XYZ file of C-alpha atoms in Angstrom:
556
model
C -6.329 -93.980 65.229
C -6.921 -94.634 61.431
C -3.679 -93.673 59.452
C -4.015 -90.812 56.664
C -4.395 -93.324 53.966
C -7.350 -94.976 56.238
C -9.310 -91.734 56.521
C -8.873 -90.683 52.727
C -10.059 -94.375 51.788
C -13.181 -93.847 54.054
C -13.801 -90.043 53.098
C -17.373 -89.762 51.207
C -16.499 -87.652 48.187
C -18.887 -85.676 46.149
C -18.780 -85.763 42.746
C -16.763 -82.812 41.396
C -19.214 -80.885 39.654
C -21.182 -80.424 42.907
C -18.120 -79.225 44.298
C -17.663 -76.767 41.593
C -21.025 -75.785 42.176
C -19.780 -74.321 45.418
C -17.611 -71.780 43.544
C -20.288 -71.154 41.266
C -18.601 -73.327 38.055
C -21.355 -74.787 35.320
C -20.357 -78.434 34.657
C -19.409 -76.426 31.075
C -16.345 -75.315 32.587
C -14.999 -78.859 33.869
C -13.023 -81.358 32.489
C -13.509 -84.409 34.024
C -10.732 -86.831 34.873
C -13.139 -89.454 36.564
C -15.955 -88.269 39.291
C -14.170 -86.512 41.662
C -11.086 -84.809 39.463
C -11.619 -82.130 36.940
C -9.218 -79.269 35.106
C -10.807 -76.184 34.578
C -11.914 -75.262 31.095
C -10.096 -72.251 29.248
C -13.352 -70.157 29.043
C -13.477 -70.218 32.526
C -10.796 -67.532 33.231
C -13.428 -64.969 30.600
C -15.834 -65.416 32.597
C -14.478 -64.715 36.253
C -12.189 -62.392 35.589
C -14.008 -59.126 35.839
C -15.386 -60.388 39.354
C -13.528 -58.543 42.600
C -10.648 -60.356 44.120
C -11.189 -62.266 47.313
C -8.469 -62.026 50.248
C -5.330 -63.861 49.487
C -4.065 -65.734 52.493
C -0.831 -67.034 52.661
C 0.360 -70.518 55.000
C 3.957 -70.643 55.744
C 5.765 -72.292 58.752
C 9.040 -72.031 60.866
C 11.690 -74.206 59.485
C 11.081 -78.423 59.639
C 11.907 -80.854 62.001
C 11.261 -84.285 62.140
C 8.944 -83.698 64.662
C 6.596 -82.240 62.054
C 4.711 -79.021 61.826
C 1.608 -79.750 59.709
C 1.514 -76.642 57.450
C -0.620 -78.368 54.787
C -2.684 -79.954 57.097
C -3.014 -76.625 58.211
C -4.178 -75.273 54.778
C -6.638 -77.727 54.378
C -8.403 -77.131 57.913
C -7.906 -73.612 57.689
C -10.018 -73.884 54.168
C -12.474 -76.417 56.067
C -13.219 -74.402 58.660
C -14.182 -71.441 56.109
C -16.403 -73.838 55.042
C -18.179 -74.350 58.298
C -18.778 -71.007 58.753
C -20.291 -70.807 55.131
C -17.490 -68.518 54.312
C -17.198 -68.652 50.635
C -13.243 -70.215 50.631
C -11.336 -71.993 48.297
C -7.847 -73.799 49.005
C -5.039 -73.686 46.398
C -2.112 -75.578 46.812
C 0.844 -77.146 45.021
C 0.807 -81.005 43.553
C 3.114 -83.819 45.187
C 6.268 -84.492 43.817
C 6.940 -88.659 43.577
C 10.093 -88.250 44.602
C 8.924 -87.577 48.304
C 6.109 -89.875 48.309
C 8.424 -92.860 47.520
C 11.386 -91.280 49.431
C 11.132 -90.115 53.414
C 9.276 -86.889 53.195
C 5.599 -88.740 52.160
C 3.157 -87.416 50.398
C 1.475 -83.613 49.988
C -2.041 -83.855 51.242
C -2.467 -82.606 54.757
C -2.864 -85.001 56.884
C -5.740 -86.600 59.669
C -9.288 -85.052 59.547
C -7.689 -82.326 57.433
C -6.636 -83.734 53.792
C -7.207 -83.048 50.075
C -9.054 -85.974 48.498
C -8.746 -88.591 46.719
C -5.485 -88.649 48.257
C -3.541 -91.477 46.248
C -4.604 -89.997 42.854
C -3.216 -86.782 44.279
C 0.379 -88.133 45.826
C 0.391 -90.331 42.386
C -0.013 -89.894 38.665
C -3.203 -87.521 39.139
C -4.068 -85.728 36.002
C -0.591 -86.080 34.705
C 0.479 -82.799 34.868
C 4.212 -83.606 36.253
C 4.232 -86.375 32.988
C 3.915 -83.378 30.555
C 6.536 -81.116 32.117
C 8.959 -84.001 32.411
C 8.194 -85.171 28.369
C 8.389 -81.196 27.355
C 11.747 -80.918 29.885
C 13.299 -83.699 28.027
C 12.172 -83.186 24.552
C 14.113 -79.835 24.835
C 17.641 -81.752 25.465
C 16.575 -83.777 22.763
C 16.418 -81.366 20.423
C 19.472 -79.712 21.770
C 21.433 -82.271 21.753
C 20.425 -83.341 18.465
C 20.912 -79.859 17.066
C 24.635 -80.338 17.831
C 24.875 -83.958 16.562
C 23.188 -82.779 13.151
C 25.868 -79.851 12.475
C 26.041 -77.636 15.356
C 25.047 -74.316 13.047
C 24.271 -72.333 16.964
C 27.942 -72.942 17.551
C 27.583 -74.171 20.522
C 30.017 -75.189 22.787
C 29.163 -78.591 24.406
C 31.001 -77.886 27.697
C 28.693 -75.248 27.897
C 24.821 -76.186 27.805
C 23.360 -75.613 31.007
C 20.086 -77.431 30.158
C 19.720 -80.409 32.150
C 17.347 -83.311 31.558
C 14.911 -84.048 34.562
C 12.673 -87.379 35.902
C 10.167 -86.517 38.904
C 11.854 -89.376 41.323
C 14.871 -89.651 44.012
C 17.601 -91.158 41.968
C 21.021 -89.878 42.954
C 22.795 -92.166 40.329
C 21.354 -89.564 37.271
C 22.770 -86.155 38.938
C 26.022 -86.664 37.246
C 26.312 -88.990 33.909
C 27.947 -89.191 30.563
C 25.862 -89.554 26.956
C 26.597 -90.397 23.322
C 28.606 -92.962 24.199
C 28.977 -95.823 21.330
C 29.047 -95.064 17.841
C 28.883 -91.606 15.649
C 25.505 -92.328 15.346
C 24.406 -92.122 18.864
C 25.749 -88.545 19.243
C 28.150 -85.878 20.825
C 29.953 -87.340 23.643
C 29.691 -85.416 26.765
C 28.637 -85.139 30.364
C 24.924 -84.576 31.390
C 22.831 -84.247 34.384
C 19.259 -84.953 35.753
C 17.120 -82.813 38.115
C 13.557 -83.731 39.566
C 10.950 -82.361 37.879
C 9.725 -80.428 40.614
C 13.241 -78.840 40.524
C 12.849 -78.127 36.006
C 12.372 -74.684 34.754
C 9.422 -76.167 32.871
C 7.531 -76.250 35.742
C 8.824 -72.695 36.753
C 7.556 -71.280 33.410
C 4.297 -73.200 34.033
C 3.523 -72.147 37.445
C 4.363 -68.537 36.408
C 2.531 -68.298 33.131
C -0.605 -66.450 32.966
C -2.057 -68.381 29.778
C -0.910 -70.089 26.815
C 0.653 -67.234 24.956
C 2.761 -66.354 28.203
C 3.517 -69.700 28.117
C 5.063 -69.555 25.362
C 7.538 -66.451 25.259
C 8.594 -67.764 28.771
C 9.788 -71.480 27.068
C 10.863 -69.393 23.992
C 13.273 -67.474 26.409
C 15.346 -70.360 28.329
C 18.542 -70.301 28.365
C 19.838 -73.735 27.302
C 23.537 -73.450 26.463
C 26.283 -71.202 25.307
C 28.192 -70.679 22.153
C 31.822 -70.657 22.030
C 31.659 -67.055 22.106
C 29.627 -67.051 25.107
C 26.451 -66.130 24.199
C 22.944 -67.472 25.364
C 21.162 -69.878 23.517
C 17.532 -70.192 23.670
C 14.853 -72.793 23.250
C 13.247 -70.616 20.185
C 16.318 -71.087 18.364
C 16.257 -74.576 18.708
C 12.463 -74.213 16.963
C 11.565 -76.165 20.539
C 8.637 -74.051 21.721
C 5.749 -75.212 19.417
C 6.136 -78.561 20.288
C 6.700 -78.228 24.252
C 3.554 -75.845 24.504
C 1.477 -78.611 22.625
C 2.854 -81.480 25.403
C 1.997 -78.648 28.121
C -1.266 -77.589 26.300
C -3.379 -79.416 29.487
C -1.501 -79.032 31.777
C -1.691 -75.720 31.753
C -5.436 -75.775 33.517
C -5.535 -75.741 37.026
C -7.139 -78.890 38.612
C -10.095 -78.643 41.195
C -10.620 -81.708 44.024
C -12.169 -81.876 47.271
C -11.034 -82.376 50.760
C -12.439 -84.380 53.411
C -15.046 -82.069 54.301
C -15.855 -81.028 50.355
C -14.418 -78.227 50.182
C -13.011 -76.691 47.531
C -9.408 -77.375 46.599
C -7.559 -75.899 43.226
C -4.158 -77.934 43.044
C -1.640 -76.670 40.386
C 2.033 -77.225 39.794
C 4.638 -78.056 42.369
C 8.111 -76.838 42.195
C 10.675 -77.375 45.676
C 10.608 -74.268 47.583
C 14.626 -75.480 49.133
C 15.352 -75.721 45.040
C 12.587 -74.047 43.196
C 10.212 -71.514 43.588
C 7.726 -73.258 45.898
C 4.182 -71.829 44.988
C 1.412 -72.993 43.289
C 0.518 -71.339 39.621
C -0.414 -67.961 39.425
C -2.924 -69.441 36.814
C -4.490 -71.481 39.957
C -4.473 -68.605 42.439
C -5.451 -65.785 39.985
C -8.981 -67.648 39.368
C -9.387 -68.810 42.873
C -9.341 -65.284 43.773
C -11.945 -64.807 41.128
C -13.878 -67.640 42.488
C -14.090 -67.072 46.301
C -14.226 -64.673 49.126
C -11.389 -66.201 50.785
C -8.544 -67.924 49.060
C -6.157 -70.134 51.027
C -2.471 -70.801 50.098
C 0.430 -72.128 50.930
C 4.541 -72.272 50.411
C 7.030 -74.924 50.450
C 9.204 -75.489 53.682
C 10.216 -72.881 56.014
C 9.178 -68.870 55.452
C 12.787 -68.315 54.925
C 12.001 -70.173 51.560
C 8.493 -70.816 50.237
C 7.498 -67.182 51.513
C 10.473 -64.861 50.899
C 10.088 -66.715 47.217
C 6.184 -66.006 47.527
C 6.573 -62.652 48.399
C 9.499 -61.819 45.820
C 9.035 -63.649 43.431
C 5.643 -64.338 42.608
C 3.676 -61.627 44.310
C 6.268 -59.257 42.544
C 5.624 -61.184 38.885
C 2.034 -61.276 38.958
C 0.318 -58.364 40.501
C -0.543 -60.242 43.591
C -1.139 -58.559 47.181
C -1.557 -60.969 50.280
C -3.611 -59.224 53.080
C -2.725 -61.969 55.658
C 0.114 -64.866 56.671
C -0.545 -67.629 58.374
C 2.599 -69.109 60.415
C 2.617 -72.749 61.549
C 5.036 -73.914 64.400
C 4.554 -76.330 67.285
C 5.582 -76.725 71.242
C 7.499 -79.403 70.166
C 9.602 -78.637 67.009
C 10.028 -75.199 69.003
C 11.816 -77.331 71.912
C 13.476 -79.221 69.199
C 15.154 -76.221 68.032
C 16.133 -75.746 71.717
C 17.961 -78.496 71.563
C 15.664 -81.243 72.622
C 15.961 -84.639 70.910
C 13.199 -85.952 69.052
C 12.732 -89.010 72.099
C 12.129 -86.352 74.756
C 10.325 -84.145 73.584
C 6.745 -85.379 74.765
C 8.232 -83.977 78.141
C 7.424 -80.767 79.450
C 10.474 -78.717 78.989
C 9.859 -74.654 79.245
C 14.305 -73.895 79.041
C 14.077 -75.589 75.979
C 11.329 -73.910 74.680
C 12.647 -70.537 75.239
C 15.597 -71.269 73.807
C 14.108 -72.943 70.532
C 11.112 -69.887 70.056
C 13.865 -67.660 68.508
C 13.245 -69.903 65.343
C 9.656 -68.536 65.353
C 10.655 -64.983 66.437
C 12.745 -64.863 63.652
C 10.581 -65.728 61.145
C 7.825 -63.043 62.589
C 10.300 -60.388 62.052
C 10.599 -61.581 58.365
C 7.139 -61.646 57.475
C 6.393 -58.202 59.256
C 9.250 -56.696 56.990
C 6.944 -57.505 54.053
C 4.244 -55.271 55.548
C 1.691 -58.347 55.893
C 0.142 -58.740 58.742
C 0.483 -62.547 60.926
C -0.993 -64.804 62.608
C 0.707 -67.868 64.440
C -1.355 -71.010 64.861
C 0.271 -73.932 66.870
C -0.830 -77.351 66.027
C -1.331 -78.190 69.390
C -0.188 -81.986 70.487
C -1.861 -83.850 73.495
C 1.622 -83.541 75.209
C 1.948 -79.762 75.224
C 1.281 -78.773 78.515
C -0.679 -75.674 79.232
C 2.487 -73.699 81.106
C 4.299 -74.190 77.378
C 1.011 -73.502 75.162
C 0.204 -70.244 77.065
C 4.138 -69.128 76.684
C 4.161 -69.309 73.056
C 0.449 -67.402 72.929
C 1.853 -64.632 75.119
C 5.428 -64.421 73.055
C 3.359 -63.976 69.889
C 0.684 -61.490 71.338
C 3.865 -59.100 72.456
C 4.945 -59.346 69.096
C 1.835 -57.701 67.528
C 0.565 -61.320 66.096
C -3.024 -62.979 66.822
C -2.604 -66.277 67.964
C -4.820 -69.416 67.883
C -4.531 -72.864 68.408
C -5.158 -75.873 66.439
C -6.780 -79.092 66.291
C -7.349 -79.600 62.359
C -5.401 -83.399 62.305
C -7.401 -84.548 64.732
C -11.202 -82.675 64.513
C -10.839 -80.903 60.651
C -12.516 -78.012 60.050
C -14.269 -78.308 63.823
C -10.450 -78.069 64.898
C -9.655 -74.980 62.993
C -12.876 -72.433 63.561
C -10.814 -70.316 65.895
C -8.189 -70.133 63.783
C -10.604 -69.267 61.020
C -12.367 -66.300 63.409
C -8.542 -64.936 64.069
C -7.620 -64.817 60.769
C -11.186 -63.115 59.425
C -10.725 -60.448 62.197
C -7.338 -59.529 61.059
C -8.597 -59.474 57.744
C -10.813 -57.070 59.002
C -9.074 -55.103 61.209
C -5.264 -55.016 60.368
C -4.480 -53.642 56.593
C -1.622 -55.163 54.295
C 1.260 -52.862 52.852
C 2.978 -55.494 51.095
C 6.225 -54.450 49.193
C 8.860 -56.810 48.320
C 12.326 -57.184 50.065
C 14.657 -55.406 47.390
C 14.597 -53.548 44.611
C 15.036 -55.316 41.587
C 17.748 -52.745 39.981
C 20.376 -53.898 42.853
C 23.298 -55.832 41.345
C 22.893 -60.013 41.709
C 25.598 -59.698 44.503
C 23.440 -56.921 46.784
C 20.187 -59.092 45.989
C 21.561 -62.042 47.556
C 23.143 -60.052 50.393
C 19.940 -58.367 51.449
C 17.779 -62.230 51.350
C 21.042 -63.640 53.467
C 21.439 -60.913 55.943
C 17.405 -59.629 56.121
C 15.727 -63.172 56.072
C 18.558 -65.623 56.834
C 20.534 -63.154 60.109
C 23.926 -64.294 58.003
C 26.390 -61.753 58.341
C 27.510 -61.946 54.878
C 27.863 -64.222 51.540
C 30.928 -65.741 50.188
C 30.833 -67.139 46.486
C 33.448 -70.145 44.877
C 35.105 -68.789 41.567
C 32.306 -70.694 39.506
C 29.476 -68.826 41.052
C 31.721 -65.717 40.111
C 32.186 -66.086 36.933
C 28.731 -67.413 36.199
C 27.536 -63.714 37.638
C 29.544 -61.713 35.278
C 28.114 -63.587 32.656
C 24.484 -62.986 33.617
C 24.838 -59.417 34.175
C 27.116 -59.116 31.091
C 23.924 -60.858 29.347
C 21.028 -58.698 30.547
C 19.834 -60.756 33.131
C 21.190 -59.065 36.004
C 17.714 -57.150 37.104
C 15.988 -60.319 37.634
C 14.863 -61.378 41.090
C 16.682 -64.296 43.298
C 15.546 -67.872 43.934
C 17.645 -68.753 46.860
C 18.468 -72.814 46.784
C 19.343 -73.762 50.559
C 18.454 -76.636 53.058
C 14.773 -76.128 54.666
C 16.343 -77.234 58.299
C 17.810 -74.160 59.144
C 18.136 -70.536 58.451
C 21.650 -70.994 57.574
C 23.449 -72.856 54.944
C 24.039 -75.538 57.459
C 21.086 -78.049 57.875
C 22.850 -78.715 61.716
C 22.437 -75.182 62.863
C 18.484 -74.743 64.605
C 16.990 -72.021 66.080
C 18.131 -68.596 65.180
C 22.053 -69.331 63.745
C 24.148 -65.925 64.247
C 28.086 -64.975 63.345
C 27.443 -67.337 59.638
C 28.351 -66.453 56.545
C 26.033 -67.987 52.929
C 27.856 -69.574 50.482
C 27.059 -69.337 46.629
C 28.411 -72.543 45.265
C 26.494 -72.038 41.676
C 24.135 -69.958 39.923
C 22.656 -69.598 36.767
C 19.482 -67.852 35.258
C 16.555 -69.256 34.723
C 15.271 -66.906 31.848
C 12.225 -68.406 31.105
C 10.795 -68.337 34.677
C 12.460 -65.178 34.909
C 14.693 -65.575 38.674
C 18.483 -66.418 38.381
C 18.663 -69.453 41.289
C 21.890 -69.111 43.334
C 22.594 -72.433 45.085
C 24.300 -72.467 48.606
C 25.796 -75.232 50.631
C 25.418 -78.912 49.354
C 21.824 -78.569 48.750
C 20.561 -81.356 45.247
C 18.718 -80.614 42.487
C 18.115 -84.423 41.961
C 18.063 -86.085 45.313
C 18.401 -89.483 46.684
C 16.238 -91.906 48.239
C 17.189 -93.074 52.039
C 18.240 -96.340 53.324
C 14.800 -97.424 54.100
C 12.751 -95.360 51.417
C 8.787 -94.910 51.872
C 8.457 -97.199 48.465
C 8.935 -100.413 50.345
C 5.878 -99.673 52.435
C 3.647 -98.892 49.303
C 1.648 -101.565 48.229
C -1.499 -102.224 45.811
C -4.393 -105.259 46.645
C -6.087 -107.436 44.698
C -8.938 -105.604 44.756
C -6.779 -102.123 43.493
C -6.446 -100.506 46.930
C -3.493 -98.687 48.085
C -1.851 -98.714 51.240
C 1.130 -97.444 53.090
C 0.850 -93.833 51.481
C 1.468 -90.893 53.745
């Protein structure tokens, strides 16, 4: 078997512009970044966006394991298999991060027969939208701290600016550092700290904005320090916004691709669902929706993050109304979650199994408390026996979900068409009454309380005196009817990556929190969970290697 890299490499691409044609784009509306990348032109949005809304899909999964679950790949033969069945479909899905791609996690572009295209432009620099939100990230502390170096007229207080500077790679060494060391010259002395890009507010505000002008208010409105006094100061003060919106001007427009099959595929911002948000752009989805009868998407990690964020955060912010979730598990991270090492679990083990489907029972129940309806699909492995396969269909039929099973790594779209018919008969049969979690006028403390105990099972949330006093400063500064970004490991539906299946008689902990202004969420962080993590011992990088002929290999 050919690895993912092997199959992208021998994948016959069409150029873009026939791809576009699909949707029904002119070449007019393209801006080409080679034959087989374009960004969508401005105009664009005029003239789709009087056309009816197609149905908004959302793919989620049950929480990793290392035995992989293949939610993207997922996505992409989902989207392929739409395409078979000339179903007018578009997929829209988040960009890779480096950080992964050189770190243990790989890249972001299914995987198999079911992949987004060309795949090391995509895992790599592609159109060089993560360069502009790291350059407009870190011309903001710039300016800030130059601001204080040339007088300080904000007043404000330097153990106090919250704004942190960011670089989209693993590199544990920047999360904690100290600058302006040497002479007068070279600035305020004072400790700092780097996040990964996919982790900045930046990209936040970008995947949230709905066109230049939002743009703009949203950078205008971040919080990046405090003044003696204790008030919030903001990136218009700093006269930052101008400047950041002109380094973010393209990257603003959503990018269209292919995948292996040419279809369709709008990819468009990236931020961490365990850290972040974990959605594409509204932007990107917005004018899929306009562009297609069927619109495919997707959220980082585990529905206890990339979906409860989905559903309350940016469903909530932009007007959006999914009308069906697709949830991703297999046999085998199931038995994992019962307790079955990664070694054995090619062996036929129906205990384990039962004990390890609460993971996926759980997240049902979450999903249905949205009012959306679901439908499982197992990536089915050539060890799953049929005794195990059949258990999970019936567990998920009693529990008023359609089931299917899937072949997408291994056949694409071919793999995927009954997946495809399940999902376009619940579309047609079963309605969506989505409504978010909570209401938004609940204090910070109930808001967490309801996420922890509705979508995590904890029985309640403790907070360290920093994550207290941070609170009363949010509320006391208006920002207390935001919604909640939850930062947590993707492992498990507790605070404690070691605790699988369905954790009970836990408690959350709120270690930090502060309020992202811009994006418009306050992110409370719980456990040890990173904003800039680290690479392993053996990191993916030392695989990754370049030809004389300019070929890639050892991407995944």
């Amino acid at each position: 078997m050919n690895t993912d890299i092997q199959i992208a490499q021998g994948a016959k691409l069409k150029p873009i512009n026939e791809v576009a044609q699909l949707l029904d784009i002119s070449e007019d509306d393209l801006e080409y970044y080679g034959k087989y990348k374009a960004k969508f032109s401005d105009e664009l949005w005029e003239k789709v966006k009087n056309n009816p809304d197609g149905k908004l899909v959302l793919v989620t999964a049950i929480n990793p394991t290392p035995a992989g679950e293949g939610k993207t790949t997922t996505t992409v033969g989902l989207g392929q298999a739409l395409g078979k069945m000339k179903v007018k479909s578009v997929i829209a899905l988040r960009e890779p991060s480096l950080g992964p791609c050189f770190g243990i996690k790989g890249g972001a572009a299914g995987g198999g027969y079911a992949q987004v295209v060309p795949m090391e432009d995509l895992n790599l620099h592609f159109t060089g939208d993560f360069h502009a939100i790291t350059s407009a990230n870190n011309l903001l502390a710039a300016m800030l701290d130059n601001h204080i170096h040339q007088g300080n007229a904000l007043n404000i207080d330097p153990n106090q600016i919250v704004w942190k500077r960011c670089e989209d790679m693993n590199d544990r060494v920047l999360r904690n550092i100290v600058v302006g060391l040497g002479r007068k010259v070279d600035g305020v002395v004072r400790e700092d700290h780097f996040i990964i890009t996919v982790a900045s507010e930046i990209m936040a505000v970008l995947c949230l904005a709905e066109n230049m002008l939002d743009l703009k208010e949203r950078l205008g409105r971040i919080v990046v320090a405090y003044t003696y006094e204790g008030k919030p100061v903001l990136a218009k003060e700093l006269n930052a916004v101008g400047a950041m919106a002109a380094l973010l001007k393209d990257a603003l427009k959503p990018n269209l691709i292919q995948t292996l099959e040419n279809t369709p595929a709008i990819i468009h911002g990236g931020p961490f669902a365990n850290i972040a948000h974990g959605c594409n752009s509204v932007r990107a989805t917005k004018t899929a929706l306009k562009l297609a009868d069927v619109v495919i998407t997707e959220a980082g990690f585990g529905a206890d993050l990339g979906a409860e964020k989905f559903l309350d955060i940016k469903c909530r912010m932009a007007g959006l109304k999914p009308d069906a979730i697709v949830l991703v598990a297999t046999v085998r991270a199931l038995k994992y979650n019962g307790g079955v090492p990664k070694s054995d679990l090619s062996i036929e083990n129906l205990d384990a199994l039962k004990a390890g489907i609460v993971n996926l029972e759980k997240h049902i129940e979450n999903l249905q408390k949205f009012g959306v309806p679901v439908v499982v699909s197992l990536n089915r492995f050539i060890t799953d026996t049929e005794s195990e396969l059949n258990f999970v269909k019936e567990f998920c039929e009693s529990r008023n979900c359609e089931f299917s099973l899937c072949d997408v790594w291994e056949k694409g779209g071919e793999g995927g068409l009954d997946l495809a018919n399940k999902l376009l008969n619940t579309l047609k049969t079963k309605e969506s009454h989505y409504k978010p979690l909570y209401d938004l006028n609940l204090s910070i403390k109930d808001k967490i309380k309801t996420i922890a105990k509705e979508i995590y099972g904890a029985d309640g949330v403790t907070y360290d005196p920093a994550a207290e006093k941070a609170i009363k400063m949010i509320e006391a500064n208006g920002y207390g009817d935001l919604p909640i970004c939850m930062a947590k490991n993707q492992y498990s539906l507790s605070d404690d990556a070691s605790k699988l299946g369905r954790p009970t008689g836990f408690t959350i902990n709120i270690r930090e929190i502060y309020v992202s202004a811009g994006a418009g969420f306050i992110v409370a962080i719980t456990g040890t969970v990173m904003t800039m993590p680290g690479l392993p011992k053996v990191p993916a990088a030392e695989g990754i290697d370049v030809d004389e002929k300019g070929n890639i290999t050892g991407l995944f």
